[in-house]
Amino acid sequence: MEKKAIVLSGIRPTGNLHLGNYFGAVKNFVKMQDTNECFFFIADYHMLTTHPNPKDLQGNVRQVVIEYLAAGLDPEKATIYLQSDLPETAELYLFLNMNAYKGELERVTTFKEKARKQPDNINAGLLTYPTLMAADILIHRSHLVPVGKDQEQHLEMTRTFARRFNRMYKTDFFPIPRAFNFSDKLVKIPGLDGSGKMGKSEGEGNAVFLAEDPASIRKKVMRAVTDAGPTEMNQTKPEPIQNLFDLMAVVSKPDTVEYFDDQYNKCTIRYGDLKKQLAEDIIAFTGPFRERIIELTADTDYVNNVIEMGAEKARASGVPTVRGVREIIGFRKIY
Ligand code: TRP
């Protein structure tokens, strides 16, 4: 029987899940857990590179776990765990750092960006972010890593580090992982501020969260950027208007989209009506997620169990890898 490809992805524990995260990543994670052996973890070590004093670390991490569960990740199918619950990751990171060079690390785009953003805290963890990420991936000897465009350079470094290790120790211990990019198949999820994609760094009001209450969703959608309206029949829609239609395309019924499209083309559209409808359709879409989030938040024992079970499964997969690496390098067998 052919072995299933091992899939792994890391999640930054910053903020709440929004529709952009859902359609851009999580929805695909949920699909992949049925066909592959999947590991999804919360990158809480990585967080220290930019947030050395996290407020309520456990609470934030827990919230992320809850929202991913609510979005459909299934702890029986996938391994959902906290990076810090597999501390052997840190030992693998140490080994990988010995064969990672300052020059190549300094050339990484995300490093340069973050160094510019936090000039008073250009710590070694920031520089070696890619080796920690490589350790995350290689510790489960993963094959596929679903990531966005912004992470592709990191993944290329992981491939370099894996090949380098294999060459250095004359082994084929690490499979060379591949970036798994579903972005070309994805619908674009724009934000509400008229341009670009949905994101939480784009400012309050741009993103709609899965946990958001109906009143707040209505308010945000009603404030979304529009224009003075079409002046010619069948004209192309400017970006802010197309964005609202793109959002509608993922949450509303095809008839609804068609109706408003028609109204636009006939220059009879009323943006107020469009937004009201869009808000209600978003609310209907996010409602079940929000309910699950509320339920899971109340079910402390269940969430604790999920975290504990994830830690066990992650260790069962990761510890033998690091043991193997220790053996290959020549360290004593201690675990
Ligand atoms: N760097 C990733 C991000 O910022 C998070 C991450 C950490 C990750 N380790 C990973 C993603 C391993 C994929 C694989 O989104």
CSV table of C-alpha atoms and ligand atoms in Angstrom, one decimal:
chain,number,residue,atom,x,y,z
A,1,MET,CA,0.0,0.0,0.0
A,2,GLU,CA,1.2,3.4,-0.8
A,3,LYS,CA,2.1,5.5,2.2
A,4,LYS,CA,0.1,8.7,2.6
A,5,ALA,CA,2.0,11.9,2.2
A,6,ILE,CA,2.7,13.6,5.6
A,7,VAL,CA,1.3,17.1,5.6
A,8,LEU,CA,2.3,19.7,8.2
A,9,SER,CA,1.5,23.3,8.7
A,10,GLY,CA,2.1,25.8,11.4
A,11,ILE,CA,-0.2,28.5,12.7
A,12,ARG,CA,0.9,31.8,14.1
A,13,PRO,CA,-1.0,32.3,17.4
A,14,THR,CA,-1.9,35.9,16.6
A,15,GLY,CA,-5.4,37.0,16.8
A,16,ASN,CA,-8.7,35.4,15.8
A,17,LEU,CA,-9.6,33.5,12.6
A,18,HIS,CA,-11.2,35.6,9.9
A,19,LEU,CA,-12.9,34.7,6.7
A,20,GLY,CA,-9.7,35.2,4.8
A,21,ASN,CA,-7.9,32.6,7.0
A,22,TYR,CA,-10.8,30.3,6.6
A,23,PHE,CA,-11.0,30.3,2.8
A,24,GLY,CA,-7.3,30.8,2.4
A,25,ALA,CA,-6.0,28.0,4.5
A,26,VAL,CA,-8.2,26.3,7.1
A,27,LYS,CA,-10.9,25.0,4.7
A,28,ASN,CA,-8.1,23.2,2.9
A,29,PHE,CA,-6.6,21.8,6.1
A,30,VAL,CA,-10.0,20.4,6.9
A,31,LYS,CA,-10.1,18.7,3.5
A,32,MET,CA,-6.6,17.3,3.7
A,33,GLN,CA,-7.1,15.7,7.1
A,34,ASP,CA,-9.3,13.1,5.3
A,35,THR,CA,-6.8,12.1,2.7
A,36,ASN,CA,-3.4,12.6,4.4
A,37,GLU,CA,-1.6,12.2,7.7
A,38,CYS,CA,-1.7,15.8,8.9
A,39,PHE,CA,0.0,17.7,11.6
A,40,PHE,CA,-1.2,21.2,12.5
A,41,PHE,CA,0.5,23.0,15.3
A,42,ILE,CA,0.5,26.4,17.0
A,43,ALA,CA,3.8,28.1,16.6
A,44,ASP,CA,4.2,29.4,20.2
A,45,TYR,CA,8.0,29.2,20.2
A,46,HIS,CA,8.1,31.3,17.1
A,47,MET,CA,5.9,33.9,18.7
A,48,LEU,CA,8.7,34.8,21.1
A,49,THR,CA,10.8,36.1,18.1
A,50,THR,CA,8.4,39.1,17.9
A,51,HIS,CA,6.5,39.0,21.2
A,52,PRO,CA,9.1,38.3,23.9
A,53,ASN,CA,6.5,39.0,26.7
A,54,PRO,CA,3.3,37.4,25.5
A,55,LYS,CA,0.3,38.5,27.6
A,56,ASP,CA,-1.8,35.5,28.5
A,57,LEU,CA,0.2,33.0,26.4
A,58,GLN,CA,-1.9,30.0,27.3
A,59,GLY,CA,-5.1,31.8,26.8
A,60,ASN,CA,-4.2,33.0,23.3
A,61,VAL,CA,-2.9,29.6,22.3
A,62,ARG,CA,-6.1,28.0,23.6
A,63,GLN,CA,-8.2,30.4,21.6
A,64,VAL,CA,-6.4,29.5,18.4
A,65,VAL,CA,-7.0,25.8,19.2
A,66,ILE,CA,-10.7,26.4,19.8
A,67,GLU,CA,-11.2,28.4,16.6
A,68,TYR,CA,-9.5,25.8,14.5
A,69,LEU,CA,-11.6,23.0,16.0
A,70,ALA,CA,-14.7,25.1,15.4
A,71,ALA,CA,-13.6,25.6,11.8
A,72,GLY,CA,-13.5,21.8,11.4
A,73,LEU,CA,-10.1,20.5,12.3
A,74,ASP,CA,-10.7,17.1,13.8
A,75,PRO,CA,-8.3,15.9,16.5
A,76,GLU,CA,-9.2,12.3,15.7
A,77,LYS,CA,-8.1,12.7,12.1
A,78,ALA,CA,-5.2,15.2,12.4
A,79,THR,CA,-2.6,15.8,15.0
A,80,ILE,CA,-3.3,19.3,16.5
A,81,TYR,CA,-0.6,20.3,18.9
A,82,LEU,CA,1.4,23.1,20.5
A,83,GLN,CA,4.9,23.5,19.2
A,84,SER,CA,6.1,23.9,22.8
A,85,ASP,CA,4.6,20.5,23.7
A,86,LEU,CA,7.2,18.9,21.4
A,87,PRO,CA,10.3,20.3,23.0
A,88,GLU,CA,12.5,18.0,20.9
A,89,THR,CA,11.8,20.5,18.1
A,90,ALA,CA,14.3,22.7,20.0
A,91,GLU,CA,17.0,20.1,19.9
A,92,LEU,CA,16.5,19.5,16.2
A,93,TYR,CA,16.6,23.3,15.8
A,94,LEU,CA,20.0,23.3,17.5
A,95,PHE,CA,21.4,20.7,15.2
A,96,LEU,CA,20.1,22.5,12.1
A,97,ASN,CA,21.5,25.8,13.3
A,98,MET,CA,25.0,24.3,13.3
A,99,ASN,CA,24.7,23.9,9.5
A,100,ALA,CA,22.8,27.1,8.8
A,101,TYR,CA,24.9,30.1,7.7
A,102,LYS,CA,24.7,33.7,8.8
A,103,GLY,CA,24.8,34.9,5.3
A,104,GLU,CA,21.9,32.9,4.0
A,105,LEU,CA,19.8,33.7,7.1
A,106,GLU,CA,20.4,37.4,6.7
A,107,ARG,CA,19.2,37.3,3.1
A,108,VAL,CA,15.7,36.1,4.1
A,109,THR,CA,13.1,38.7,3.2
A,110,THR,CA,11.0,38.2,6.4
A,111,PHE,CA,14.1,38.6,8.5
A,112,LYS,CA,14.9,41.9,6.8
A,113,GLU,CA,11.4,43.1,7.2
A,114,LYS,CA,11.1,42.2,10.9
A,115,ALA,CA,14.5,43.6,11.6
A,116,ARG,CA,13.3,46.9,10.1
A,117,LYS,CA,10.2,46.8,12.2
A,118,GLN,CA,11.9,46.0,15.5
A,119,PRO,CA,15.4,47.5,15.3
A,120,ASP,CA,15.8,47.3,19.1
A,121,ASN,CA,15.1,43.5,19.2
A,122,ILE,CA,17.0,41.9,16.3
A,123,ASN,CA,17.4,38.7,18.3
A,124,ALA,CA,19.1,35.5,17.2
A,125,GLY,CA,15.6,33.8,17.2
A,126,LEU,CA,14.5,36.2,14.6
A,127,LEU,CA,17.6,35.4,12.5
A,128,THR,CA,17.1,31.7,12.9
A,129,TYR,CA,13.3,31.7,12.4
A,130,PRO,CA,13.8,29.6,9.2
A,131,THR,CA,15.8,26.9,11.1
A,132,LEU,CA,13.1,26.6,13.7
A,133,MET,CA,10.5,26.3,11.0
A,134,ALA,CA,12.7,23.7,9.3
A,135,ALA,CA,12.8,21.8,12.6
A,136,ASP,CA,9.0,21.9,12.8
A,137,ILE,CA,8.7,20.4,9.3
A,138,LEU,CA,11.5,17.9,9.5
A,139,ILE,CA,10.7,16.5,12.9
A,140,HIS,CA,7.7,14.7,11.4
A,141,ARG,CA,9.6,14.0,8.2
A,142,SER,CA,6.9,15.8,6.4
A,143,HIS,CA,6.4,15.7,2.6
A,144,LEU,CA,3.9,18.5,2.0
A,145,VAL,CA,3.7,21.9,3.6
A,146,PRO,CA,0.6,24.0,2.8
A,147,VAL,CA,1.8,27.6,3.0
A,148,GLY,CA,1.0,30.9,1.5
A,149,LYS,CA,3.3,32.8,-0.9
A,150,ASP,CA,5.0,34.7,2.0
A,151,GLN,CA,6.3,31.4,3.4
A,152,GLU,CA,7.8,29.9,0.3
A,153,GLN,CA,11.3,31.3,0.9
A,154,HIS,CA,11.3,29.7,4.3
A,155,LEU,CA,10.3,26.4,2.8
A,156,GLU,CA,13.1,26.6,0.3
A,157,MET,CA,15.4,27.0,3.2
A,158,THR,CA,14.0,23.9,4.8
A,159,ARG,CA,14.7,22.0,1.6
A,160,THR,CA,18.3,23.3,1.7
A,161,PHE,CA,18.8,22.4,5.3
A,162,ALA,CA,17.3,18.9,4.8
A,163,ARG,CA,19.5,18.3,1.7
A,164,ARG,CA,22.5,19.6,3.6
A,165,PHE,CA,22.0,17.3,6.5
A,166,ASN,CA,21.5,14.3,4.3
A,167,ARG,CA,24.7,15.2,2.4
A,168,MET,CA,26.7,16.0,5.4
A,169,TYR,CA,25.9,12.7,7.2
A,170,LYS,CA,25.6,10.6,4.0
A,171,THR,CA,22.0,9.6,4.7
A,172,ASP,CA,18.6,10.0,3.2
A,173,PHE,CA,17.0,10.4,6.6
A,174,PHE,CA,15.0,13.5,5.7
A,175,PRO,CA,12.5,13.5,2.8
A,176,ILE,CA,12.8,16.8,1.0
A,177,PRO,CA,9.5,18.6,1.7
A,178,ARG,CA,7.5,20.5,-0.9
A,179,ALA,CA,5.5,23.6,-0.6
A,180,PHE,CA,1.9,22.8,-1.2
A,181,ASN,CA,0.3,25.9,-2.6
A,182,PHE,CA,-3.4,25.9,-3.1
A,183,SER,CA,-3.6,29.6,-3.7
A,184,ASP,CA,-4.1,29.3,-7.5
A,185,LYS,CA,-7.2,27.3,-6.8
A,186,LEU,CA,-8.5,29.7,-4.2
A,187,VAL,CA,-11.0,32.4,-4.4
A,188,LYS,CA,-9.7,35.7,-3.4
A,189,ILE,CA,-11.1,37.0,-0.1
A,190,PRO,CA,-10.9,40.8,-0.1
A,191,GLY,CA,-11.2,43.0,2.9
A,192,LEU,CA,-13.9,45.6,3.5
A,193,ASP,CA,-11.7,48.6,3.2
A,194,GLY,CA,-11.8,48.8,-0.6
A,195,SER,CA,-8.5,47.3,-1.6
A,196,GLY,CA,-6.3,44.3,-1.1
A,197,LYS,CA,-7.0,41.1,0.8
A,198,MET,CA,-8.6,40.5,4.1
A,199,GLY,CA,-6.2,40.7,7.0
A,200,LYS,CA,-6.1,41.7,10.6
A,201,SER,CA,-3.1,44.0,10.2
A,202,GLU,CA,-5.0,46.1,7.7
A,203,GLY,CA,-6.9,47.7,10.5
A,204,GLU,CA,-10.1,47.3,12.4
A,205,GLY,CA,-13.0,47.0,10.1
A,206,ASN,CA,-11.2,45.2,7.3
A,207,ALA,CA,-11.7,41.6,8.5
A,208,VAL,CA,-14.7,39.7,9.5
A,209,PHE,CA,-14.0,37.1,12.2
A,210,LEU,CA,-15.6,33.7,12.6
A,211,ALA,CA,-16.3,34.5,16.3
A,212,GLU,CA,-17.8,37.9,15.5
A,213,ASP,CA,-21.3,38.7,16.7
A,214,PRO,CA,-24.0,39.7,14.2
A,215,ALA,CA,-24.3,43.3,15.3
A,216,SER,CA,-20.6,43.9,14.8
A,217,ILE,CA,-20.6,42.2,11.4
A,218,ARG,CA,-23.5,44.4,10.3
A,219,LYS,CA,-21.7,47.5,11.4
A,220,LYS,CA,-18.5,46.5,9.6
A,221,VAL,CA,-20.2,45.6,6.4
A,222,MET,CA,-22.3,48.7,6.3
A,223,ARG,CA,-19.1,50.7,6.6
A,224,ALA,CA,-17.4,49.0,3.8
A,225,VAL,CA,-15.9,51.2,1.1
A,226,THR,CA,-18.1,51.8,-2.0
A,227,ASP,CA,-18.3,54.5,-4.6
A,228,ALA,CA,-21.0,56.8,-6.2
A,229,GLY,CA,-22.4,54.0,-8.2
A,230,PRO,CA,-22.2,52.9,-11.9
A,231,THR,CA,-22.8,55.5,-14.5
A,232,GLU,CA,-22.9,53.3,-17.6
A,233,MET,CA,-24.7,50.0,-18.3
A,234,ASN,CA,-22.5,46.9,-17.9
A,235,GLN,CA,-19.4,48.8,-16.8
A,236,THR,CA,-16.5,47.0,-15.1
A,237,LYS,CA,-16.7,47.2,-11.4
A,238,PRO,CA,-14.0,49.2,-9.6
A,239,GLU,CA,-12.1,47.3,-6.9
A,240,PRO,CA,-14.1,48.2,-3.8
A,241,ILE,CA,-17.3,47.1,-5.5
A,242,GLN,CA,-15.8,43.9,-7.0
A,243,ASN,CA,-14.6,43.1,-3.5
A,244,LEU,CA,-18.1,43.1,-2.2
A,245,PHE,CA,-19.2,40.9,-5.0
A,246,ASP,CA,-16.3,38.5,-4.4
A,247,LEU,CA,-17.3,38.2,-0.7
A,248,MET,CA,-20.8,37.6,-1.8
A,249,ALA,CA,-19.7,34.9,-4.1
A,250,VAL,CA,-18.4,32.8,-1.2
A,251,VAL,CA,-21.2,33.4,1.3
A,252,SER,CA,-24.4,34.1,-0.7
A,253,LYS,CA,-26.6,32.0,-3.0
A,254,PRO,CA,-25.8,32.3,-6.7
A,255,ASP,CA,-29.2,33.8,-7.3
A,256,THR,CA,-28.4,36.6,-4.9
A,257,VAL,CA,-25.2,37.4,-6.6
A,258,GLU,CA,-26.9,37.3,-9.9
A,259,TYR,CA,-29.6,39.6,-8.7
A,260,PHE,CA,-27.2,42.3,-7.5
A,261,ASP,CA,-24.9,41.9,-10.6
A,262,ASP,CA,-27.9,42.5,-12.7
A,263,GLN,CA,-28.9,45.6,-10.7
A,264,TYR,CA,-25.3,46.8,-11.1
A,265,ASN,CA,-25.3,46.3,-14.8
A,266,LYS,CA,-28.6,48.2,-15.2
A,267,CYS,CA,-27.3,51.0,-13.0
A,268,THR,CA,-30.2,50.5,-10.6
A,269,ILE,CA,-28.1,49.0,-7.7
A,270,ARG,CA,-28.5,50.3,-4.2
A,271,TYR,CA,-25.3,49.6,-2.3
A,272,GLY,CA,-27.2,49.8,1.0
A,273,ASP,CA,-29.3,46.8,-0.1
A,274,LEU,CA,-26.3,45.0,-1.3
A,275,LYS,CA,-24.5,45.5,2.0
A,276,LYS,CA,-27.5,44.5,4.1
A,277,GLN,CA,-27.8,41.3,2.1
A,278,LEU,CA,-24.1,40.6,2.3
A,279,ALA,CA,-24.1,41.2,6.1
A,280,GLU,CA,-27.0,38.8,6.6
A,281,ASP,CA,-25.3,36.1,4.4
A,282,ILE,CA,-22.0,36.5,6.2
A,283,ILE,CA,-23.9,36.2,9.6
A,284,ALA,CA,-25.6,33.0,8.4
A,285,PHE,CA,-22.3,31.6,7.2
A,286,THR,CA,-20.3,32.4,10.3
A,287,GLY,CA,-23.1,31.6,12.8
A,288,PRO,CA,-22.4,27.9,13.2
A,289,PHE,CA,-18.7,28.6,13.6
A,290,ARG,CA,-19.4,31.2,16.3
A,291,GLU,CA,-21.7,28.8,18.1
A,292,ARG,CA,-19.0,26.1,18.1
A,293,ILE,CA,-16.5,28.5,19.4
A,294,ILE,CA,-18.8,29.4,22.3
A,295,GLU,CA,-19.5,25.8,23.1
A,296,LEU,CA,-15.8,24.8,23.0
A,297,THR,CA,-14.8,27.8,25.1
A,298,ALA,CA,-17.2,26.5,27.8
A,299,ASP,CA,-15.9,22.9,27.5
A,300,THR,CA,-12.5,23.2,29.2
A,301,ASP,CA,-12.1,19.5,29.7
A,302,TYR,CA,-12.6,18.7,26.1
A,303,VAL,CA,-10.1,21.3,24.9
A,304,ASN,CA,-7.6,20.2,27.5
A,305,ASN,CA,-8.0,16.6,26.2
A,306,VAL,CA,-7.5,17.7,22.6
A,307,ILE,CA,-4.3,19.5,23.6
A,308,GLU,CA,-3.0,16.5,25.6
A,309,MET,CA,-3.9,14.1,22.9
A,310,GLY,CA,-2.1,16.3,20.3
A,311,ALA,CA,1.0,16.5,22.4
A,312,GLU,CA,1.1,12.7,22.7
A,313,LYS,CA,0.6,12.1,19.0
A,314,ALA,CA,3.2,14.7,18.1
A,315,ARG,CA,5.7,13.2,20.5
A,316,ALA,CA,5.1,9.7,19.1
A,317,SER,CA,6.0,11.0,15.7
A,318,GLY,CA,8.7,13.6,16.5
A,319,VAL,CA,10.7,12.0,19.3
A,320,PRO,CA,11.9,9.0,17.1
A,321,THR,CA,13.1,11.5,14.5
A,322,VAL,CA,15.3,13.4,16.9
A,323,ARG,CA,16.5,10.1,18.4
A,324,GLY,CA,17.5,9.1,14.8
A,325,VAL,CA,19.3,12.4,14.3
A,326,ARG,CA,21.2,12.0,17.5
A,327,GLU,CA,22.2,8.5,16.4
A,328,ILE,CA,23.3,9.7,13.0
A,329,ILE,CA,25.5,12.5,14.4
A,330,GLY,CA,26.9,10.1,17.0
A,331,PHE,CA,25.4,11.2,20.3
A,332,ARG,CA,24.7,8.8,23.1
A,333,LYS,CA,21.3,7.2,23.2
A,334,ILE,CA,19.4,8.7,26.2
A,335,TYR,CA,15.8,8.5,25.1
B,1,TRP,N1,6.1,30.9,9.6
B,1,TRP,C1,4.7,30.5,9.5
B,1,TRP,C2,3.8,31.7,9.4
B,1,TRP,O1,4.3,32.8,9.7
B,1,TRP,C3,4.3,29.6,10.7
B,1,TRP,C4,5.1,28.4,10.8
B,1,TRP,C5,6.0,28.1,11.8
B,1,TRP,C6,5.0,27.3,9.9
B,1,TRP,N2,6.5,26.9,11.5
B,1,TRP,C7,6.0,26.4,10.4
B,1,TRP,C8,4.3,27.1,8.7
B,1,TRP,C9,6.2,25.2,9.7
B,1,TRP,C10,4.5,25.9,8.1
B,1,TRP,C11,5.4,24.9,8.5
B,1,TRP,O2,2.7,31.6,9.0
